[in-house]
Coordinates of C-alpha atoms and ligand atoms in Angstrom, one line a residue:
M1 CA 111.4 89.2 103.2
G2 CA 112.7 92.7 103.6
L3 CA 112.5 95.6 106.1
Y4 CA 111.6 99.0 104.6
V5 CA 111.3 102.4 106.2
Q6 CA 108.8 104.3 104.2
K7 CA 108.5 108.1 104.7
F8 CA 105.5 110.1 103.4
G9 CA 105.7 113.9 103.2
G10 CA 103.0 116.5 103.9
T11 CA 101.2 116.3 100.5
S12 CA 101.1 112.5 100.7
V13 CA 99.1 112.6 104.0
A14 CA 97.3 115.9 103.4
D15 CA 93.7 114.6 103.8
P16 CA 91.8 111.5 104.8
E17 CA 91.7 110.2 101.2
R18 CA 95.4 110.5 100.8
M19 CA 95.9 108.7 104.2
S20 CA 93.8 105.8 103.0
E21 CA 95.9 105.6 99.9
V22 CA 99.0 105.5 102.0
A23 CA 97.4 102.8 104.2
D24 CA 96.6 100.8 101.0
H25 CA 100.2 101.2 99.8
V26 CA 101.5 99.9 103.1
R27 CA 99.0 97.0 103.1
R28 CA 100.2 95.9 99.7
T29 CA 103.9 96.0 100.8
V30 CA 103.0 94.0 103.9
S31 CA 101.0 91.4 101.9
R32 CA 104.2 90.7 99.9
G33 CA 105.8 89.5 103.2
H34 CA 107.8 92.7 104.0
Q35 CA 108.1 94.5 107.3
V36 CA 107.4 98.3 107.2
V37 CA 108.2 101.2 109.5
L38 CA 106.3 104.4 108.5
V39 CA 107.5 107.9 109.1
V40 CA 105.1 110.7 108.4
S41 CA 105.2 114.5 108.2
A42 CA 102.5 116.9 109.3
M43 CA 99.4 117.1 107.1
G44 CA 99.7 119.4 104.1
K45 CA 100.9 122.9 105.0
E46 CA 100.2 122.4 108.7
T47 CA 103.8 123.2 109.8
D48 CA 103.6 126.6 108.0
E49 CA 100.2 127.3 109.6
L50 CA 101.5 126.5 113.1
L51 CA 104.5 128.8 112.5
R52 CA 102.1 131.6 111.3
L53 CA 99.9 131.1 114.4
A54 CA 102.9 131.5 116.7
D55 CA 103.7 134.8 114.8
R56 CA 100.3 136.1 115.5
V57 CA 100.3 135.2 119.2
S58 CA 103.5 136.9 120.3
D59 CA 106.9 138.3 119.4
V60 CA 108.3 136.2 122.1
R61 CA 108.7 132.7 120.9
P62 CA 110.9 130.6 123.2
G63 CA 112.5 127.6 121.3
R64 CA 111.1 125.2 123.8
E65 CA 107.5 126.3 123.2
M66 CA 108.0 126.5 119.4
D67 CA 109.1 122.8 119.4
M68 CA 106.2 121.8 121.6
L69 CA 103.9 123.5 119.1
I70 CA 105.4 122.4 115.8
T71 CA 105.8 118.7 116.8
A72 CA 102.0 118.6 117.4
G73 CA 101.5 118.6 113.6
E74 CA 103.4 115.3 113.2
R75 CA 101.8 113.9 116.3
K76 CA 98.3 114.4 114.9
A77 CA 99.3 112.9 111.5
V78 CA 100.7 109.6 113.0
A79 CA 97.6 108.9 115.1
L80 CA 95.4 109.4 112.0
V81 CA 97.6 107.3 109.7
A82 CA 97.7 104.5 112.3
M83 CA 93.9 104.6 112.4
A84 CA 93.8 104.4 108.6
L85 CA 96.1 101.4 108.6
N86 CA 94.0 99.6 111.2
G87 CA 91.0 100.4 109.1
A88 CA 92.7 98.8 106.1
G89 CA 93.3 95.6 108.2
V90 CA 97.0 96.3 109.0
E91 CA 97.8 96.2 112.7
S92 CA 99.5 99.4 113.5
E93 CA 100.5 101.7 116.4
S94 CA 101.9 105.3 116.4
F95 CA 104.9 106.7 118.2
T96 CA 106.2 110.2 118.9
G97 CA 109.9 110.8 118.2
S98 CA 110.6 110.5 121.9
Q99 CA 108.7 107.2 122.2
A100 CA 110.7 105.9 119.2
G101 CA 113.9 106.7 121.2
I102 CA 115.2 109.5 118.9
I103 CA 117.6 111.3 121.2
T104 CA 118.8 114.8 120.2
D105 CA 121.1 117.6 121.3
T106 CA 119.5 120.4 123.3
T107 CA 119.2 122.9 120.3
H108 CA 115.6 123.9 119.7
E109 CA 113.9 124.4 116.3
N110 CA 116.9 122.7 114.6
A111 CA 118.0 119.8 116.8
R112 CA 120.5 117.2 115.7
I113 CA 120.1 113.5 116.3
A114 CA 122.6 112.2 118.9
E115 CA 121.4 108.6 119.1
V116 CA 118.6 106.4 118.0
K117 CA 117.5 103.8 120.5
G118 CA 114.6 102.3 118.6
D119 CA 113.8 99.6 121.2
R120 CA 110.0 100.2 121.1
I121 CA 110.0 100.2 117.3
K122 CA 111.9 96.9 117.2
A123 CA 109.4 95.4 119.8
S124 CA 106.5 96.7 117.8
L125 CA 107.8 95.1 114.6
A126 CA 108.5 91.9 116.4
A127 CA 104.9 91.9 117.7
G128 CA 103.7 92.1 114.1
F129 CA 102.7 95.8 114.0
V130 CA 103.5 98.5 111.5
P131 CA 104.9 101.3 113.7
V132 CA 104.1 104.8 112.5
V133 CA 106.7 107.3 113.7
A134 CA 106.3 111.1 113.9
G135 CA 108.9 112.7 111.7
S136 CA 111.3 115.5 112.5
Q137 CA 111.2 115.2 116.3
G138 CA 112.9 113.7 119.2
V139 CA 113.7 114.2 122.9
S140 CA 116.8 116.1 124.0
T141 CA 119.4 114.9 126.5
D142 CA 117.6 117.4 128.8
N143 CA 114.3 115.5 128.3
E144 CA 112.7 118.3 126.3
V145 CA 110.7 117.8 123.1
T146 CA 112.7 118.9 120.1
F147 CA 112.1 119.6 116.4
L148 CA 114.7 118.6 113.9
G149 CA 114.0 121.5 111.6
R150 CA 112.2 122.0 108.2
G151 CA 112.3 118.8 106.1
G152 CA 113.6 116.9 109.2
S153 CA 111.2 113.9 108.6
D154 CA 113.6 112.7 105.8
T155 CA 116.3 112.6 108.5
T156 CA 114.1 110.7 110.9
A157 CA 113.5 108.1 108.3
V158 CA 117.1 107.6 107.4
A159 CA 118.2 107.5 111.0
L160 CA 115.6 104.8 111.8
A161 CA 116.6 102.8 108.6
H162 CA 120.2 102.8 109.9
C163 CA 119.2 101.9 113.4
L164 CA 117.0 99.0 112.3
G165 CA 119.3 97.8 109.5
A166 CA 116.6 98.3 107.0
D167 CA 117.1 97.1 103.4
A168 CA 116.2 100.6 102.1
C169 CA 114.8 103.9 103.1
E170 CA 112.0 104.9 100.8
L171 CA 111.2 108.6 100.6
Y172 CA 107.8 109.1 99.0
T173 CA 107.0 112.5 97.7
D174 CA 104.8 114.4 95.2
V175 CA 107.3 113.8 92.3
S176 CA 108.5 110.4 91.0
G177 CA 112.2 110.9 92.0
V178 CA 115.1 113.2 91.7
F179 CA 115.0 115.1 88.4
T180 CA 117.6 116.8 86.2
T181 CA 116.0 120.0 87.4
D182 CA 112.9 121.1 89.2
P183 CA 110.0 119.6 87.2
R184 CA 107.8 122.6 88.2
V185 CA 110.2 124.9 86.3
V186 CA 111.2 122.8 83.3
T187 CA 108.5 120.6 81.8
N188 CA 110.9 118.1 80.1
A189 CA 113.0 117.6 83.2
R190 CA 114.1 114.0 83.3
K191 CA 113.9 111.6 86.2
M192 CA 117.2 110.0 87.0
S193 CA 117.1 106.3 87.8
H194 CA 120.3 106.6 89.8
I195 CA 122.5 109.3 91.3
S196 CA 125.6 109.2 93.4
F197 CA 125.7 110.5 97.0
D198 CA 128.3 113.1 96.0
E199 CA 126.2 114.6 93.3
L200 CA 123.0 114.5 95.4
L201 CA 124.8 116.2 98.3
E202 CA 126.0 118.9 96.0
M203 CA 122.5 119.4 94.6
T204 CA 120.9 119.7 98.0
A205 CA 123.7 122.1 99.1
A206 CA 122.9 124.2 96.1
G207 CA 119.2 124.4 97.1
C208 CA 117.4 121.3 95.7
P209 CA 114.7 120.8 98.3
K210 CA 114.4 117.0 97.9
P211 CA 115.6 115.1 99.8
A212 CA 116.5 117.2 102.8
M213 CA 120.3 117.8 102.9
R214 CA 120.9 116.5 106.4
S215 CA 119.1 113.2 105.5
V216 CA 121.4 112.7 102.5
E217 CA 124.5 113.4 104.7
Y218 CA 123.3 110.9 107.3
A219 CA 122.5 108.2 104.6
H220 CA 126.0 108.8 103.0
R221 CA 127.8 108.6 106.4
H222 CA 126.0 105.4 107.4
G223 CA 125.6 103.6 104.1
V224 CA 121.8 103.7 104.0
A225 CA 120.4 102.9 100.6
L226 CA 118.0 105.7 99.6
H227 CA 115.1 105.4 97.1
I228 CA 113.2 108.6 96.3
R229 CA 109.8 107.8 94.7
S230 CA 106.3 108.9 94.0
A231 CA 103.6 108.6 96.7
F232 CA 101.0 108.4 93.9
T233 CA 102.3 105.5 91.7
W234 CA 104.3 102.3 92.1
E235 CA 106.9 103.2 89.5
S236 CA 110.5 102.9 90.5
G237 CA 112.1 106.2 91.5
T238 CA 115.7 107.4 92.0
W239 CA 118.2 105.2 93.8
V240 CA 121.1 106.8 95.6
N241 CA 124.2 104.9 96.4
N242 CA 128.0 105.0 95.9
E243 CA 128.2 102.9 92.8
E244 CA 129.6 104.5 89.7
S245 CA 126.8 104.5 87.2
T246 CA 127.8 103.3 83.8
M247 CA 124.4 104.1 82.5
E248 CA 124.2 107.7 83.3
R249 CA 127.6 109.3 83.3
A250 CA 127.2 112.8 82.1
I251 CA 129.4 115.9 82.5
V252 CA 126.6 117.8 83.9
T253 CA 123.9 116.0 85.9
A254 CA 121.5 118.6 87.1
V255 CA 120.6 122.3 87.2
V256 CA 119.5 123.6 90.6
H257 CA 118.0 126.9 91.6
D258 CA 117.6 128.5 94.9
M259 CA 115.4 131.6 95.6
S260 CA 116.0 131.6 99.3
E261 CA 119.1 133.8 99.5
A262 CA 119.7 137.6 99.6
K263 CA 122.7 139.6 98.6
V264 CA 124.4 142.0 101.0
T265 CA 127.0 144.5 99.5
I266 CA 129.3 146.7 101.5
S267 CA 130.9 149.3 99.2
Q268 CA 133.9 151.6 99.8
V269 CA 135.5 149.2 102.4
P270 CA 139.1 150.1 103.3
D271 CA 141.4 147.6 101.6
E272 CA 143.6 146.5 104.4
P273 CA 144.3 143.2 106.3
G274 CA 141.8 142.1 108.9
I275 CA 138.7 143.7 107.5
A276 CA 137.1 140.5 106.0
A277 CA 138.1 138.7 109.2
R278 CA 136.2 141.2 111.4
L279 CA 133.2 141.2 109.1
F280 CA 132.8 137.4 108.8
R281 CA 133.7 136.7 112.4
S282 CA 130.9 139.1 113.5
L283 CA 128.4 137.4 111.2
A284 CA 129.4 134.0 112.4
D285 CA 129.0 135.1 116.0
E286 CA 125.4 136.1 115.2
E287 CA 125.0 132.6 113.5
V288 CA 124.4 134.1 110.1
N289 CA 125.2 131.5 107.5
V290 CA 127.2 133.1 104.7
D291 CA 127.2 131.2 101.4
M292 CA 128.9 133.0 98.4
I293 CA 131.5 135.8 98.9
V294 CA 132.9 138.2 96.3
Q295 CA 135.5 140.9 96.9
N296 CA 136.4 143.3 94.1
V297 CA 139.8 144.5 93.0
S298 CA 140.9 147.5 95.1
V299 CA 140.6 151.0 93.5
A300 CA 142.3 153.9 95.4
G301 CA 142.6 151.8 98.6
A302 CA 138.9 150.9 98.8
T303 CA 137.0 147.8 97.7
D304 CA 133.5 146.3 97.6
I305 CA 132.5 143.1 99.4
S306 CA 129.3 141.2 98.5
F307 CA 128.0 138.0 100.1
T308 CA 124.8 136.0 100.2
V309 CA 122.8 134.9 103.2
P310 CA 119.4 133.1 103.7
T311 CA 116.7 135.7 103.2
A312 CA 115.5 135.1 106.8
D313 CA 118.9 136.5 108.0
T314 CA 119.0 139.5 105.7
S315 CA 118.2 142.1 108.4
K316 CA 120.5 140.5 110.9
A317 CA 123.3 140.6 108.4
E318 CA 122.5 144.2 107.5
Q319 CA 122.6 145.2 111.1
V320 CA 125.9 143.5 111.8
S321 CA 127.5 144.9 108.7
T322 CA 126.3 148.4 109.3
G323 CA 127.3 148.2 113.0
L324 CA 130.9 147.6 112.0
G325 CA 131.0 150.9 110.1
L326 CA 133.1 149.5 107.3
G327 CA 131.3 151.2 104.4
N328 CA 127.9 151.7 102.7
V329 CA 125.6 148.6 103.2
T330 CA 122.9 147.7 100.7
T331 CA 120.8 144.5 100.4
D332 CA 119.0 142.8 97.6
D333 CA 116.3 140.1 98.2
N334 CA 115.5 139.7 94.6
I335 CA 118.2 137.3 93.5
G336 CA 118.3 133.7 92.4
K337 CA 121.2 131.3 92.6
V338 CA 121.5 128.9 89.7
S339 CA 123.9 126.0 89.8
L340 CA 125.2 123.3 87.5
V341 CA 126.1 120.0 89.2
G342 CA 128.0 117.1 87.8
A343 CA 130.8 114.7 88.7
G344 CA 132.2 114.9 85.2
M345 CA 132.9 118.7 85.5
K346 CA 136.3 118.0 87.2
S347 CA 137.8 116.7 84.0
N348 CA 135.9 118.9 81.5
P349 CA 137.2 122.5 81.5
G350 CA 134.7 123.8 79.0
V351 CA 131.7 123.6 81.3
A352 CA 132.0 127.1 82.9
A353 CA 132.6 128.7 79.5
Q354 CA 129.5 127.0 78.0
M355 CA 127.4 128.1 81.1
F356 CA 128.4 131.7 80.8
E357 CA 127.9 131.8 77.0
T358 CA 124.4 130.3 77.4
L359 CA 123.4 132.9 80.0
A360 CA 124.9 135.7 77.9
D361 CA 123.0 134.6 74.8
A362 CA 119.8 134.8 76.9
G363 CA 120.7 138.3 78.1
I364 CA 121.1 137.1 81.7
N365 CA 123.7 139.0 83.7
I366 CA 125.9 137.2 86.2
E367 CA 126.2 139.1 89.5
M368 CA 128.3 136.6 91.5
L369 CA 130.0 133.3 90.9
S370 CA 131.4 130.4 93.0
T371 CA 132.6 126.9 92.2
S372 CA 133.4 123.6 93.8
G373 CA 135.0 120.6 92.2
I374 CA 131.6 119.4 90.9
R375 CA 129.5 122.6 90.9
I376 CA 129.3 126.1 89.4
S377 CA 126.9 128.6 90.9
A378 CA 125.9 132.0 89.5
V379 CA 123.8 134.6 91.2
V380 CA 121.4 136.3 88.7
D381 CA 118.4 138.7 88.9
G382 CA 115.6 136.8 90.7
A383 CA 113.2 137.5 87.9
R384 CA 115.4 135.7 85.4
A385 CA 116.3 132.7 87.5
E386 CA 113.7 130.3 86.0
D387 CA 114.8 131.5 82.5
A388 CA 118.4 130.7 83.4
V389 CA 117.3 127.2 84.5
N390 CA 115.5 126.6 81.3
V391 CA 118.3 127.7 78.9
L392 CA 120.9 125.8 80.9
H393 CA 118.9 122.6 81.0
A394 CA 118.4 122.8 77.2
A395 CA 122.1 123.8 76.5
F396 CA 123.4 120.8 78.3
E397 CA 120.8 118.5 76.8
L398 CA 119.7 117.2 80.2
D399 CA 116.3 116.1 78.9
R400 CA 118.2 113.4 76.9
P401 CA 119.1 110.1 78.6
V402 CA 122.8 109.5 78.8
V403 CA 124.0 106.3 77.2
Ligands
ADP501 P1 108.1 116.4 100.8 O1 107.1 117.4 101.4 O2 107.4 115.2 100.2 O3 109.1 116.1 101.8 P2 109.1 118.7 99.3 O4 107.8 119.4 98.9 O5 109.9 119.2 100.3 O6 108.8 117.1 99.6 O7 110.0 118.5 97.9 C1 109.4 118.0 96.7 C2 109.4 119.1 95.7 O8 110.8 119.4 95.3 C3 108.8 118.6 94.3 O9 107.5 118.9 94.3 C4 109.6 119.4 93.3 O10 108.9 120.4 92.7 C5 110.8 120.0 94.1 N1 112.1 119.8 93.4 C6 112.9 120.8 93.1 N2 114.0 120.4 92.4 C7 113.8 119.1 92.2 C8 114.6 118.0 91.5 N3 115.7 118.3 91.0 N4 114.1 116.8 91.6 C9 112.9 116.5 92.2 N5 112.1 117.4 92.8 C10 112.6 118.7 92.8
LIG502 N1 106.6 119.0 108.7 C1 107.9 119.5 108.8 C2 108.2 120.5 107.7 O1 107.4 120.8 106.9 C3 108.9 118.4 108.7 C4 109.0 117.6 107.4 O2 108.0 117.6 106.7 O3 110.0 117.0 107.2 O4 109.3 121.0 107.6
MG503 MG1 108.4 118.9 102.8

């Protein structure tokens, strides 16, 4: 008999029919003698709708009230899923994050988990219930309701799996696992049966939406076995652990694209010590997350600096940069970041060259570049990003299983 934390995302609980399918799935797991703790997200696009609603009500959106609002989505979903389970003959009870003992720091809209008590969840399991826990929420050390941020339900599931010593944390979603690239963009993207934590972390850092990056970090740190799988079928998905796979050792594992960043360029910046320090200190003080940075070679004592930021922070970054009066500031929202990820890159020097040749052959210009030990990222014109993903996926033959 095993203990499994099963997390279902928004699409998997989008309507009453989907909820009964989830209930049936849980009923079958329980009938095999396993214990289950469920974590669910808000129904369908409800989180987006609540955010839009807040936008329409007022320009003043205190973090405390935003969290009170957003967490209502998951609260509604857990009550309905628990009802669906009881209807399917599975005794079940719902819990808010606070009731489940998920204690967070005092940051609103993006709180971090400080501790998971889980006493009531353990008691519920011991009494023979299937507890259904609201994802992405908790209670702060100041006793306020907090939201863990977008995609935070994955983190709730992993944190509960760790606290309860579960055999695995199963993240059910609308695709059957982690693919060699976004299956919406490349039709012959291949599902990986296994991936290492290092590679998955690098993929999520490069912009892969599934699973949420913080949940992967948490699972890696605490040794929680992750299984990403389909909410629509019973097929095995992608397992994540630290074992070196002998089956799938490729130089390049995946292509990831991210359309959520914008480029800021400051031209004619004086080329002298301390300028970059002032710029990036000011951005950090305003909590602007800078990703890639490029500085050109100095010509006649002046240089250009470009960097990327999340599109949501573009105007803040522009204001800060302009305010410093360093040079002429321009921004470009229409960019895409395309990354190659693979643990085998470290020992294979030809990967970067092949990536650039492939993009050049497709007539795609590279605007910025950055690398880590197991990743190469290029910023390209946003309109060509999906083309770039397709040609790279083909060039590195990622559709073919590695033997
Ligand atoms: P959920 O709401 O279930 O938490 P998300 O909608 O946030 O899940 O993420 C799932 C989506 O991520 C999939 O529909 C898929 O299109 C997209 N995706 C992008 N890249 C990948 C990839 N490499 N592997 C799997 N899914 C990916
Ligand atoms: N419903 C929240 C969101 O869409 C949390 C989650 O699904 O993980 O971000
Ligand atoms: Mg989601």
